[in-house]
Amino acid sequence: MSLHLPRLGVAPDAPFPPVDSALRRPDGLLAFGGDLSVTRLRNAYRHGVFPWFSDGQPLLWWSPDPRTVFETADLRPNRRFARTLRGSRWILRADTAFADVVTACAQAPRPGQDGTWITEAMRDAYIALHAAGFAHSVEVFDDTDLVGGIYGVSIGRMFFGESMFSARSGASKAALSGLARQMRHWDMPLIDAQVGNPHLASLGAASWPRERFIESVDTLAQATAPVAGPWTSAFGEIPATALDARD
């Protein structure tokens, strides 16, 4: 691997290689090495790069082309799902159970996957990012039960989605819809979904050329964040019944 991929520098703020130097096969593999420090992760995301590796592998960094994204202006529940939610007791909150959401995502079965890429090291790294105010979760509760959620990294006015889970049918879709609703209110237009799959496509994800994605990230990540620190108070409590296709 070291013959084909650059190794990242030891310093947490060491630069990443240009994303257009990433491999085509496997698509987007850019570099290896480094660490999962807050500084390194923030530097990665603001340049359109993310870590993705399994236990036993070196730390791998990716920037695929094309890139899968959600545009928050268009990410609303369809009418059928909105009707389903009208009878729901679910409540959406933010940053009240971040570690629980990450753990649930790690334990969620994924079709075609054996095990999880959310290793203990990855979990600890994102919890550290959350403590530093740069990673957030949207949680779906049924009374006191956590039934779904999504988490990711927020820099400026850009949100980089990492993973989501459902313990009840539709709960992750509700979390994604709630995230997009709040992001629209905060003038945050884009959610990175990294690598596409049929499920994301069914939710409305689009495929962008990497160059277009990087240009958007360059602008959005440098903008002033709408909220400093935890989102809990600014997000409030959103009843799932308020997730409307017209909002």
PDB file of C-alpha atoms in Angstrom:
ATOM      1  CA  MET A   1       0.000   0.000   0.000  1.00  0.00           C
ATOM      2  CA  SER A   2       2.781   2.436   0.815  1.00  0.00           C
ATOM      3  CA  LEU A   3       4.034   2.072  -2.783  1.00  0.00           C
ATOM      4  CA  HIS A   4       0.791   3.492  -4.174  1.00  0.00           C
ATOM      5  CA  LEU A   5      -0.618   5.732  -1.449  1.00  0.00           C
ATOM      6  CA  PRO A   6       0.936   8.671   0.364  1.00  0.00           C
ATOM      7  CA  ARG A   7       1.319   8.349   4.113  1.00  0.00           C
ATOM      8  CA  LEU A   8       0.041  11.301   6.111  1.00  0.00           C
ATOM      9  CA  GLY A   9       2.478  13.352   8.126  1.00  0.00           C
ATOM     10  CA  VAL A  10       2.821  12.825  11.859  1.00  0.00           C
ATOM     11  CA  ALA A  11       1.578  16.301  12.807  1.00  0.00           C
ATOM     12  CA  PRO A  12      -2.217  16.384  13.259  1.00  0.00           C
ATOM     13  CA  ASP A  13      -2.448  19.452  11.002  1.00  0.00           C
ATOM     14  CA  ALA A  14      -0.333  17.891   8.237  1.00  0.00           C
ATOM     15  CA  PRO A  15      -1.925  18.534   4.810  1.00  0.00           C
ATOM     16  CA  PHE A  16      -3.837  15.915   2.878  1.00  0.00           C
ATOM     17  CA  PRO A  17      -2.902  15.120  -0.719  1.00  0.00           C
ATOM     18  CA  PRO A  18      -5.024  16.853  -3.389  1.00  0.00           C
ATOM     19  CA  VAL A  19      -8.305  14.968  -3.695  1.00  0.00           C
ATOM     20  CA  ASP A  20      -7.910  14.646  -7.460  1.00  0.00           C
ATOM     21  CA  SER A  21      -4.932  12.356  -6.784  1.00  0.00           C
ATOM     22  CA  ALA A  22      -7.209   9.722  -5.168  1.00  0.00           C
ATOM     23  CA  LEU A  23      -7.308   6.274  -6.725  1.00  0.00           C
ATOM     24  CA  ARG A  24     -10.052   5.285  -9.126  1.00  0.00           C
ATOM     25  CA  ARG A  25      -9.969   1.681  -7.864  1.00  0.00           C
ATOM     26  CA  PRO A  26     -10.962   1.533  -5.119  1.00  0.00           C
ATOM     27  CA  ASP A  27     -12.745   4.757  -5.852  1.00  0.00           C
ATOM     28  CA  GLY A  28     -11.555   7.657  -3.751  1.00  0.00           C
ATOM     29  CA  LEU A  29      -8.804   6.033  -1.692  1.00  0.00           C
ATOM     30  CA  LEU A  30      -6.494   8.951  -1.020  1.00  0.00           C
ATOM     31  CA  ALA A  31      -3.998   8.268   1.788  1.00  0.00           C
ATOM     32  CA  PHE A  32      -3.234   6.194   4.847  1.00  0.00           C
ATOM     33  CA  GLY A  33      -1.817   6.726   8.303  1.00  0.00           C
ATOM     34  CA  GLY A  34      -2.101   9.647  10.651  1.00  0.00           C
ATOM     35  CA  ASP A  35      -4.518   9.619  13.570  1.00  0.00           C
ATOM     36  CA  LEU A  36      -8.119  10.406  14.509  1.00  0.00           C
ATOM     37  CA  SER A  37      -7.435  13.533  16.535  1.00  0.00           C
ATOM     38  CA  VAL A  38      -9.944  16.390  16.521  1.00  0.00           C
ATOM     39  CA  THR A  39      -7.500  18.552  14.576  1.00  0.00           C
ATOM     40  CA  ARG A  40      -6.893  15.888  11.913  1.00  0.00           C
ATOM     41  CA  LEU A  41     -10.587  15.085  11.493  1.00  0.00           C
ATOM     42  CA  ARG A  42     -11.602  18.735  11.161  1.00  0.00           C
ATOM     43  CA  ASN A  43      -8.871  19.246   8.595  1.00  0.00           C
ATOM     44  CA  ALA A  44     -10.048  16.167   6.684  1.00  0.00           C
ATOM     45  CA  TYR A  45     -13.714  17.070   6.522  1.00  0.00           C
ATOM     46  CA  ARG A  46     -13.183  20.681   5.531  1.00  0.00           C
ATOM     47  CA  HIS A  47     -11.226  19.348   2.531  1.00  0.00           C
ATOM     48  CA  GLY A  48     -13.825  16.749   1.551  1.00  0.00           C
ATOM     49  CA  VAL A  49     -11.937  13.780   3.033  1.00  0.00           C
ATOM     50  CA  PHE A  50     -13.182  11.201   5.539  1.00  0.00           C
ATOM     51  CA  PRO A  51     -11.754   8.124   7.325  1.00  0.00           C
ATOM     52  CA  TRP A  52     -13.127   4.682   6.546  1.00  0.00           C
ATOM     53  CA  PHE A  53     -11.448   1.465   7.618  1.00  0.00           C
ATOM     54  CA  SER A  54     -12.105  -1.759   9.503  1.00  0.00           C
ATOM     55  CA  ASP A  55     -10.349  -3.395  12.429  1.00  0.00           C
ATOM     56  CA  GLY A  56      -7.038  -4.830  11.282  1.00  0.00           C
ATOM     57  CA  GLN A  57      -6.624  -2.292   8.478  1.00  0.00           C
ATOM     58  CA  PRO A  58      -4.433   0.796   8.510  1.00  0.00           C
ATOM     59  CA  LEU A  59      -6.239   4.104   8.920  1.00  0.00           C
ATOM     60  CA  LEU A  60      -7.521   4.888   5.395  1.00  0.00           C
ATOM     61  CA  TRP A  61      -8.712   8.254   4.057  1.00  0.00           C
ATOM     62  CA  TRP A  62     -11.145   8.687   1.168  1.00  0.00           C
ATOM     63  CA  SER A  63     -12.574  11.272  -1.222  1.00  0.00           C
ATOM     64  CA  PRO A  64     -14.697   9.422  -3.808  1.00  0.00           C
ATOM     65  CA  ASP A  65     -15.861  10.721  -7.168  1.00  0.00           C
ATOM     66  CA  PRO A  66     -18.794  11.123  -7.548  1.00  0.00           C
ATOM     67  CA  ARG A  67     -19.978  12.197  -4.101  1.00  0.00           C
ATOM     68  CA  THR A  68     -23.418  11.416  -2.672  1.00  0.00           C
ATOM     69  CA  VAL A  69     -25.257  14.381  -1.155  1.00  0.00           C
ATOM     70  CA  PHE A  70     -28.649  15.527   0.097  1.00  0.00           C
ATOM     71  CA  GLU A  71     -29.793  19.049  -0.680  1.00  0.00           C
ATOM     72  CA  THR A  72     -31.760  20.178   2.354  1.00  0.00           C
ATOM     73  CA  ALA A  73     -34.112  22.319   0.256  1.00  0.00           C
ATOM     74  CA  ASP A  74     -35.494  19.123  -1.275  1.00  0.00           C
ATOM     75  CA  LEU A  75     -35.176  16.722   1.663  1.00  0.00           C
ATOM     76  CA  ARG A  76     -38.701  16.518   3.052  1.00  0.00           C
ATOM     77  CA  PRO A  77     -40.920  13.575   4.010  1.00  0.00           C
ATOM     78  CA  ASN A  78     -43.004  12.396   1.096  1.00  0.00           C
ATOM     79  CA  ARG A  79     -46.729  12.689   1.585  1.00  0.00           C
ATOM     80  CA  ARG A  80     -47.161   9.028   2.460  1.00  0.00           C
ATOM     81  CA  PHE A  81     -44.506   9.165   5.185  1.00  0.00           C
ATOM     82  CA  ALA A  82     -45.828  12.500   6.459  1.00  0.00           C
ATOM     83  CA  ARG A  83     -49.263  10.899   6.858  1.00  0.00           C
ATOM     84  CA  THR A  84     -47.683   8.051   8.811  1.00  0.00           C
ATOM     85  CA  LEU A  85     -45.985  10.506  11.145  1.00  0.00           C
ATOM     86  CA  ARG A  86     -49.243  12.305  11.948  1.00  0.00           C
ATOM     87  CA  GLY A  87     -50.135   9.496  14.327  1.00  0.00           C
ATOM     88  CA  SER A  88     -46.650   9.240  15.824  1.00  0.00           C
ATOM     89  CA  ARG A  89     -45.642   9.951  19.423  1.00  0.00           C
ATOM     90  CA  TRP A  90     -42.002  10.440  18.468  1.00  0.00           C
ATOM     91  CA  ILE A  91     -40.052  13.498  19.584  1.00  0.00           C
ATOM     92  CA  LEU A  92     -36.827  14.679  17.933  1.00  0.00           C
ATOM     93  CA  ARG A  93     -33.992  16.228  19.918  1.00  0.00           C
ATOM     94  CA  ALA A  94     -30.348  17.045  19.210  1.00  0.00           C
ATOM     95  CA  ASP A  95     -27.152  16.247  21.098  1.00  0.00           C
ATOM     96  CA  THR A  96     -28.858  14.634  24.085  1.00  0.00           C
ATOM     97  CA  ALA A  97     -27.651  11.081  23.381  1.00  0.00           C
ATOM     98  CA  PHE A  98     -24.720  11.399  20.974  1.00  0.00           C
ATOM     99  CA  ALA A  99     -22.699   8.417  22.233  1.00  0.00           C
ATOM    100  CA  ASP A 100     -25.822   6.241  22.271  1.00  0.00           C
ATOM    101  CA  VAL A 101     -26.558   7.105  18.641  1.00  0.00           C
ATOM    102  CA  VAL A 102     -23.002   6.249  17.564  1.00  0.00           C
ATOM    103  CA  THR A 103     -23.156   2.943  19.449  1.00  0.00           C
ATOM    104  CA  ALA A 104     -26.537   2.071  17.937  1.00  0.00           C
ATOM    105  CA  CYS A 105     -25.207   2.854  14.447  1.00  0.00           C
ATOM    106  CA  ALA A 106     -22.214   0.589  15.081  1.00  0.00           C
ATOM    107  CA  GLN A 107     -24.478  -2.266  16.161  1.00  0.00           C
ATOM    108  CA  ALA A 108     -27.053  -1.889  13.378  1.00  0.00           C
ATOM    109  CA  PRO A 109     -26.935  -4.723  10.810  1.00  0.00           C
ATOM    110  CA  ARG A 110     -26.008  -3.582   7.306  1.00  0.00           C
ATOM    111  CA  PRO A 111     -26.927  -5.656   4.234  1.00  0.00           C
ATOM    112  CA  GLY A 112     -23.819  -7.051   2.582  1.00  0.00           C
ATOM    113  CA  GLN A 113     -21.517  -6.043   5.441  1.00  0.00           C
ATOM    114  CA  ASP A 114     -19.809  -8.318   7.925  1.00  0.00           C
ATOM    115  CA  GLY A 115     -19.145  -6.293  11.054  1.00  0.00           C
ATOM    116  CA  THR A 116     -18.882  -2.515  11.271  1.00  0.00           C
ATOM    117  CA  TRP A 117     -16.506   0.239  10.228  1.00  0.00           C
ATOM    118  CA  ILE A 118     -17.476   2.165  13.392  1.00  0.00           C
ATOM    119  CA  THR A 119     -14.665   0.680  15.428  1.00  0.00           C
ATOM    120  CA  GLU A 120     -14.020   1.551  19.062  1.00  0.00           C
ATOM    121  CA  ALA A 121     -11.326   3.985  17.914  1.00  0.00           C
ATOM    122  CA  MET A 122     -13.779   5.662  15.530  1.00  0.00           C
ATOM    123  CA  ARG A 123     -16.456   5.861  18.222  1.00  0.00           C
ATOM    124  CA  ASP A 124     -14.026   7.494  20.649  1.00  0.00           C
ATOM    125  CA  ALA A 125     -12.846   9.933  17.968  1.00  0.00           C
ATOM    126  CA  TYR A 126     -16.344  11.178  17.154  1.00  0.00           C
ATOM    127  CA  ILE A 127     -17.248  11.457  20.816  1.00  0.00           C
ATOM    128  CA  ALA A 128     -14.175  13.691  21.170  1.00  0.00           C
ATOM    129  CA  LEU A 129     -15.327  15.732  18.156  1.00  0.00           C
ATOM    130  CA  HIS A 130     -18.745  16.042  19.772  1.00  0.00           C
ATOM    131  CA  ALA A 131     -17.203  17.254  23.027  1.00  0.00           C
ATOM    132  CA  ALA A 132     -15.296  19.856  21.016  1.00  0.00           C
ATOM    133  CA  GLY A 133     -18.563  21.061  19.436  1.00  0.00           C
ATOM    134  CA  PHE A 134     -18.015  19.746  15.893  1.00  0.00           C
ATOM    135  CA  ALA A 135     -20.077  16.545  15.831  1.00  0.00           C
ATOM    136  CA  HIS A 136     -23.810  16.362  16.401  1.00  0.00           C
ATOM    137  CA  SER A 137     -26.665  13.916  16.562  1.00  0.00           C
ATOM    138  CA  VAL A 138     -30.382  14.142  15.934  1.00  0.00           C
ATOM    139  CA  GLU A 139     -32.271  11.602  18.028  1.00  0.00           C
ATOM    140  CA  VAL A 140     -35.773  10.186  17.762  1.00  0.00           C
ATOM    141  CA  PHE A 141     -37.430   9.240  21.042  1.00  0.00           C
ATOM    142  CA  ASP A 142     -40.602   7.325  21.782  1.00  0.00           C
ATOM    143  CA  ASP A 143     -41.165   8.473  25.366  1.00  0.00           C
ATOM    144  CA  THR A 144     -37.755   7.605  26.904  1.00  0.00           C
ATOM    145  CA  ASP A 145     -36.767   5.011  24.285  1.00  0.00           C
ATOM    146  CA  LEU A 146     -34.197   5.998  21.661  1.00  0.00           C
ATOM    147  CA  VAL A 147     -35.706   4.551  18.459  1.00  0.00           C
ATOM    148  CA  GLY A 148     -33.612   6.195  15.753  1.00  0.00           C
ATOM    149  CA  GLY A 149     -30.974   8.769  15.023  1.00  0.00           C
ATOM    150  CA  ILE A 150     -28.297  10.209  12.790  1.00  0.00           C
ATOM    151  CA  TYR A 151     -24.880  11.691  13.567  1.00  0.00           C
ATOM    152  CA  GLY A 152     -22.212  13.550  11.674  1.00  0.00           C
ATOM    153  CA  VAL A 153     -19.718  16.380  11.617  1.00  0.00           C
ATOM    154  CA  SER A 154     -20.604  20.055  11.221  1.00  0.00           C
ATOM    155  CA  ILE A 155     -18.086  22.655  10.102  1.00  0.00           C
ATOM    156  CA  GLY A 156     -19.295  26.141   9.278  1.00  0.00           C
ATOM    157  CA  ARG A 157     -22.589  25.651   7.426  1.00  0.00           C
ATOM    158  CA  MET A 158     -21.734  22.208   6.091  1.00  0.00           C
ATOM    159  CA  PHE A 159     -22.918  18.908   7.603  1.00  0.00           C
ATOM    160  CA  PHE A 160     -21.079  15.664   6.861  1.00  0.00           C
ATOM    161  CA  GLY A 161     -23.358  12.737   7.647  1.00  0.00           C
ATOM    162  CA  GLU A 162     -21.687   9.655   9.063  1.00  0.00           C
ATOM    163  CA  SER A 163     -24.350   7.081   9.907  1.00  0.00           C
ATOM    164  CA  MET A 164     -27.953   6.598  11.002  1.00  0.00           C
ATOM    165  CA  PHE A 165     -30.019   3.815  12.539  1.00  0.00           C
ATOM    166  CA  SER A 166     -33.603   2.738  13.118  1.00  0.00           C
ATOM    167  CA  ALA A 167     -34.854   0.614  15.987  1.00  0.00           C
ATOM    168  CA  ARG A 168     -38.389   1.282  14.708  1.00  0.00           C
ATOM    169  CA  SER A 169     -39.459   1.410  11.081  1.00  0.00           C
ATOM    170  CA  GLY A 170     -38.985   4.899   9.648  1.00  0.00           C
ATOM    171  CA  ALA A 171     -37.131   6.353  12.624  1.00  0.00           C
ATOM    172  CA  SER A 172     -33.884   7.060  10.766  1.00  0.00           C
ATOM    173  CA  LYS A 173     -35.890   8.699   7.976  1.00  0.00           C
ATOM    174  CA  ALA A 174     -37.558  10.902  10.599  1.00  0.00           C
ATOM    175  CA  ALA A 175     -34.140  11.834  12.040  1.00  0.00           C
ATOM    176  CA  LEU A 176     -32.835  12.740   8.580  1.00  0.00           C
ATOM    177  CA  SER A 177     -35.967  14.786   7.827  1.00  0.00           C
ATOM    178  CA  GLY A 178     -35.660  16.589  11.167  1.00  0.00           C
ATOM    179  CA  LEU A 179     -32.003  17.360  10.536  1.00  0.00           C
ATOM    180  CA  ALA A 180     -32.781  18.754   7.084  1.00  0.00           C
ATOM    181  CA  ARG A 181     -35.674  20.838   8.462  1.00  0.00           C
ATOM    182  CA  GLN A 182     -33.430  22.496  11.036  1.00  0.00           C
ATOM    183  CA  MET A 183     -30.614  22.964   8.535  1.00  0.00           C
ATOM    184  CA  ARG A 184     -32.970  24.805   6.191  1.00  0.00           C
ATOM    185  CA  HIS A 185     -33.837  27.169   9.040  1.00  0.00           C
ATOM    186  CA  TRP A 186     -30.106  27.712   9.628  1.00  0.00           C
ATOM    187  CA  ASP A 187     -29.273  28.285   5.955  1.00  0.00           C
ATOM    188  CA  MET A 188     -27.268  25.058   5.722  1.00  0.00           C
ATOM    189  CA  PRO A 189     -27.976  23.684   2.231  1.00  0.00           C
ATOM    190  CA  LEU A 190     -26.008  20.450   1.992  1.00  0.00           C
ATOM    191  CA  ILE A 191     -25.577  17.096   3.764  1.00  0.00           C
ATOM    192  CA  ASP A 192     -22.677  14.919   2.670  1.00  0.00           C
ATOM    193  CA  ALA A 193     -23.698  11.262   2.435  1.00  0.00           C
ATOM    194  CA  GLN A 194     -20.291  10.081   1.159  1.00  0.00           C
ATOM    195  CA  VAL A 195     -20.905   6.914  -0.898  1.00  0.00           C
ATOM    196  CA  GLY A 196     -24.218   6.168  -2.553  1.00  0.00           C
ATOM    197  CA  ASN A 197     -26.399   3.079  -2.230  1.00  0.00           C
ATOM    198  CA  PRO A 198     -29.988   2.216  -3.219  1.00  0.00           C
ATOM    199  CA  HIS A 199     -31.353   3.152   0.210  1.00  0.00           C
ATOM    200  CA  LEU A 200     -29.876   6.659   0.089  1.00  0.00           C
ATOM    201  CA  ALA A 201     -31.124   7.072  -3.461  1.00  0.00           C
ATOM    202  CA  SER A 202     -34.631   6.122  -2.314  1.00  0.00           C
ATOM    203  CA  LEU A 203     -34.449   8.938   0.247  1.00  0.00           C
ATOM    204  CA  GLY A 204     -33.574  11.485  -2.419  1.00  0.00           C
ATOM    205  CA  ALA A 205     -29.778  11.531  -2.432  1.00  0.00           C
ATOM    206  CA  ALA A 206     -28.061  12.960  -5.502  1.00  0.00           C
ATOM    207  CA  SER A 207     -24.719  12.146  -7.085  1.00  0.00           C
ATOM    208  CA  TRP A 208     -22.395  15.114  -7.607  1.00  0.00           C
ATOM    209  CA  PRO A 209     -19.029  15.255  -9.371  1.00  0.00           C
ATOM    210  CA  ARG A 210     -16.323  15.532  -6.730  1.00  0.00           C
ATOM    211  CA  GLU A 211     -15.164  18.886  -8.116  1.00  0.00           C
ATOM    212  CA  ARG A 212     -18.617  20.417  -7.584  1.00  0.00           C
ATOM    213  CA  PHE A 213     -18.807  18.954  -4.091  1.00  0.00           C
ATOM    214  CA  ILE A 214     -15.374  20.278  -3.089  1.00  0.00           C
ATOM    215  CA  GLU A 215     -16.228  23.755  -4.378  1.00  0.00           C
ATOM    216  CA  SER A 216     -19.365  23.779  -2.209  1.00  0.00           C
ATOM    217  CA  VAL A 217     -17.473  22.531   0.843  1.00  0.00           C
ATOM    218  CA  ASP A 218     -14.784  25.187   0.372  1.00  0.00           C
ATOM    219  CA  THR A 219     -17.465  27.869   0.643  1.00  0.00           C
ATOM    220  CA  LEU A 220     -19.748  26.357   3.294  1.00  0.00           C
ATOM    221  CA  ALA A 221     -17.035  25.158   5.672  1.00  0.00           C
ATOM    222  CA  GLN A 222     -15.575  28.672   5.858  1.00  0.00           C
ATOM    223  CA  ALA A 223     -18.934  30.264   6.701  1.00  0.00           C
ATOM    224  CA  THR A 224     -19.848  31.114  10.294  1.00  0.00           C
ATOM    225  CA  ALA A 225     -21.554  28.218  12.072  1.00  0.00           C
ATOM    226  CA  PRO A 226     -25.173  28.996  13.023  1.00  0.00           C
ATOM    227  CA  VAL A 227     -24.664  27.534  16.516  1.00  0.00           C
ATOM    228  CA  ALA A 228     -21.491  27.279  18.577  1.00  0.00           C
ATOM    229  CA  GLY A 229     -21.292  24.108  20.642  1.00  0.00           C
ATOM    230  CA  PRO A 230     -24.194  21.730  21.332  1.00  0.00           C
ATOM    231  CA  TRP A 231     -27.345  22.047  19.232  1.00  0.00           C
ATOM    232  CA  THR A 232     -29.689  20.966  22.038  1.00  0.00           C
ATOM    233  CA  SER A 233     -31.245  24.320  22.936  1.00  0.00           C
ATOM    234  CA  ALA A 234     -31.323  25.783  19.425  1.00  0.00           C
ATOM    235  CA  PHE A 235     -32.853  22.610  17.991  1.00  0.00           C
ATOM    236  CA  GLY A 236     -35.410  22.256  20.769  1.00  0.00           C
ATOM    237  CA  GLU A 237     -37.959  19.440  20.674  1.00  0.00           C
ATOM    238  CA  ILE A 238     -39.668  18.715  17.377  1.00  0.00           C
ATOM    239  CA  PRO A 239     -42.700  16.410  17.362  1.00  0.00           C
ATOM    240  CA  ALA A 240     -42.494  13.970  14.458  1.00  0.00           C
ATOM    241  CA  THR A 241     -46.006  15.144  13.588  1.00  0.00           C
ATOM    242  CA  ALA A 242     -44.454  18.509  12.634  1.00  0.00           C
ATOM    243  CA  LEU A 243     -42.300  16.942   9.890  1.00  0.00           C
ATOM    244  CA  ASP A 244     -44.397  18.084   6.980  1.00  0.00           C
ATOM    245  CA  ALA A 245     -43.737  17.663   3.263  1.00  0.00           C
ATOM    246  CA  ARG A 246     -44.405  21.404   2.838  1.00  0.00           C
ATOM    247  CA  ASP A 247     -42.066  22.703   5.567  1.00  0.00           C
TER     248      ASP A 247
END
